[in-house]
PDB file of C-alpha atoms in Angstrom:
ATOM      1  CA  MET A   1      -2.810  12.821  -6.614  1.00 51.00           C
ATOM      2  CA  ILE A   2      -2.630  16.611  -5.946  1.00 47.00           C
ATOM      3  CA  GLN A   3      -0.288  17.996  -8.431  1.00 53.00           C
ATOM      4  CA  LEU A   4       1.579  21.294  -8.692  1.00 52.00           C
ATOM      5  CA  ARG A   5       0.277  21.247 -12.467  1.00 65.00           C
ATOM      6  CA  PRO A   6      -2.799  20.073 -14.362  1.00 69.00           C
ATOM      7  CA  GLU A   7      -2.457  17.016 -16.936  1.00 82.00           C
ATOM      8  CA  SER A   8      -2.292  17.513 -19.986  1.00 90.00           C
ATOM      9  CA  PRO A   9      -5.051  15.140 -21.839  1.00 92.00           C
ATOM     10  CA  GLU A  10      -3.379  12.316 -22.965  1.00 95.00           C
ATOM     11  CA  GLU A  11      -1.136  12.482 -19.693  1.00 94.00           C
ATOM     12  CA  LEU A  12      -4.643  11.965 -18.193  1.00 95.00           C
ATOM     13  CA  ARG A  13      -5.314   9.323 -20.193  1.00 96.00           C
ATOM     14  CA  LYS A  14      -1.536   7.884 -20.409  1.00 97.00           C
ATOM     15  CA  ARG A  15      -2.535   7.174 -17.113  1.00 96.00           C
ATOM     16  CA  LEU A  16      -6.522   5.950 -17.415  1.00 97.00           C
ATOM     17  CA  ARG A  17      -4.539   3.653 -19.502  1.00 97.00           C
ATOM     18  CA  GLU A  18      -3.409   1.937 -16.703  1.00 97.00           C
ATOM     19  CA  MET A  19      -5.197   1.072 -14.123  1.00 97.00           C
ATOM     20  CA  SER A  20      -6.740  -1.104 -13.298  1.00 97.00           C
ATOM     21  CA  ASP A  21     -11.171  -1.511 -13.693  1.00 97.00           C
ATOM     22  CA  LEU A  22     -11.434  -0.572  -9.604  1.00 97.00           C
ATOM     23  CA  GLU A  23      -8.542   2.333  -9.644  1.00 97.00           C
ATOM     24  CA  LEU A  24     -10.950   3.742 -12.864  1.00 97.00           C
ATOM     25  CA  ARG A  25     -14.408   2.816 -11.344  1.00 97.00           C
ATOM     26  CA  ARG A  26     -12.304   4.808  -8.521  1.00 97.00           C
ATOM     27  CA  PHE A  27     -10.958   7.267  -9.912  1.00 96.00           C
ATOM     28  CA  GLY A  28     -14.331   8.354 -11.818  1.00 96.00           C
ATOM     29  CA  GLN A  29     -16.468   7.875  -8.853  1.00 95.00           C
ATOM     30  CA  ARG A  30     -14.099  10.678  -6.693  1.00 93.00           C
ATOM     31  CA  ALA A  31     -13.965  12.730 -10.623  1.00 92.00           C
ATOM     32  CA  ARG A  32     -17.326  13.518 -10.702  1.00 92.00           C
ATOM     33  CA  LYS A  33     -18.073  13.862  -6.890  1.00 90.00           C
ATOM     34  CA  LEU A  34     -15.524  16.989  -7.241  1.00 88.00           C
ATOM     35  CA  SER A  35     -16.778  18.180 -10.745  1.00 87.00           C
ATOM     36  CA  ASP A  36     -20.268  18.006  -8.747  1.00 87.00           C
ATOM     37  CA  ALA A  37     -21.451  21.420  -8.487  1.00 83.00           C
ATOM     38  CA  LYS A  38     -23.233  21.615  -6.123  1.00 82.00           C
ATOM     39  CA  LEU A  39     -21.062  19.532  -3.989  1.00 80.00           C
ATOM     40  CA  ASN A  40     -17.820  22.000  -4.518  1.00 74.00           C
ATOM     41  CA  PHE A  41     -19.325  25.232  -5.422  1.00 78.00           C
ATOM     42  CA  GLY A  42     -18.556  25.128  -8.341  1.00 73.00           C
ATOM     43  CA  ALA A  43     -17.162  22.742 -10.808  1.00 64.00           C
ATOM     44  CA  THR A  44     -13.290  23.056 -11.760  1.00 78.00           C
ATOM     45  CA  ALA A  45     -12.771  22.583 -15.865  1.00 82.00           C
ATOM     46  CA  PRO A  46      -9.789  19.429 -14.292  1.00 86.00           C
ATOM     47  CA  HIS A  47     -12.065  17.918 -12.515  1.00 88.00           C
ATOM     48  CA  VAL A  48     -14.843  18.056 -15.139  1.00 90.00           C
ATOM     49  CA  MET A  49     -12.622  16.462 -18.641  1.00 92.00           C
ATOM     50  CA  GLU A  50     -11.162  14.172 -15.518  1.00 93.00           C
ATOM     51  CA  LEU A  51     -14.827  12.832 -15.419  1.00 94.00           C
ATOM     52  CA  GLU A  52     -14.678  12.765 -19.703  1.00 95.00           C
ATOM     53  CA  GLU A  53     -11.632  11.141 -19.974  1.00 96.00           C
ATOM     54  CA  ALA A  54     -13.338   8.509 -16.860  1.00 96.00           C
ATOM     55  CA  ARG A  55     -16.213   8.267 -18.725  1.00 96.00           C
ATOM     56  CA  MET A  56     -14.239   7.040 -22.199  1.00 96.00           C
ATOM     57  CA  GLU A  57     -12.177   5.971 -21.324  1.00 97.00           C
ATOM     58  CA  TRP A  58     -13.861   3.179 -19.532  1.00 96.00           C
ATOM     59  CA  ARG A  59     -16.241   2.893 -22.623  1.00 96.00           C
ATOM     60  CA  ARG A  60     -13.670   2.113 -24.081  1.00 96.00           C
ATOM     61  CA  ARG A  61     -12.945  -0.639 -22.433  1.00 96.00           C
ATOM     62  CA  HIS A  62     -16.633  -1.729 -22.366  1.00 94.00           C
ATOM     63  CA  PRO A  63     -18.379  -0.828 -24.561  1.00 92.00           C
ATOM     64  CA  ALA A  64     -21.939  -2.217 -25.704  1.00 85.00           C
ATOM     65  CA  GLY A  65     -22.470  -4.527 -27.095  1.00 76.00           C
ATOM     66  CA  PRO A  66     -26.472  -6.703 -29.014  1.00 74.00           C
ATOM     67  CA  ARG A  67     -28.240  -6.977 -26.582  1.00 66.00           C
ATOM     68  CA  ASP A  68     -29.050 -10.731 -25.452  1.00 56.00           C
ATOM     69  CA  ALA A  69     -31.999 -11.712 -27.354  1.00 54.00           C
ATOM     70  CA  THR A  70     -33.013 -13.685 -24.191  1.00 58.00           C
ATOM     71  CA  LEU A  71     -33.186 -10.889 -22.122  1.00 55.00           C
ATOM     72  CA  SER A  72     -35.999  -8.527 -25.055  1.00 53.00           C
ATOM     73  CA  PRO A  73     -38.727  -7.708 -23.058  1.00 56.00           C
ATOM     74  CA  ASN A  74     -40.815  -8.224 -26.297  1.00 53.00           C
ATOM     75  CA  ARG A  75     -40.584 -12.911 -25.492  1.00 45.00           C
TER      76      ARG A  75
END
């Protein structure tokens, strides 16, 4: 999305909460590419912030739970 002014962190969080999981993943992938300093001649702060916020939203939706005992490599 092209914007004339940068989003505040609160506005970005609200927008991310409204996205589906698929939209959030696509947004995060785009932010990761745009924040890669090697690909874009230097990372920009707004894209780094977007990537961090997208990751936080993903972790909020999908918290890491205890591992299933049947998947334990020691069995």
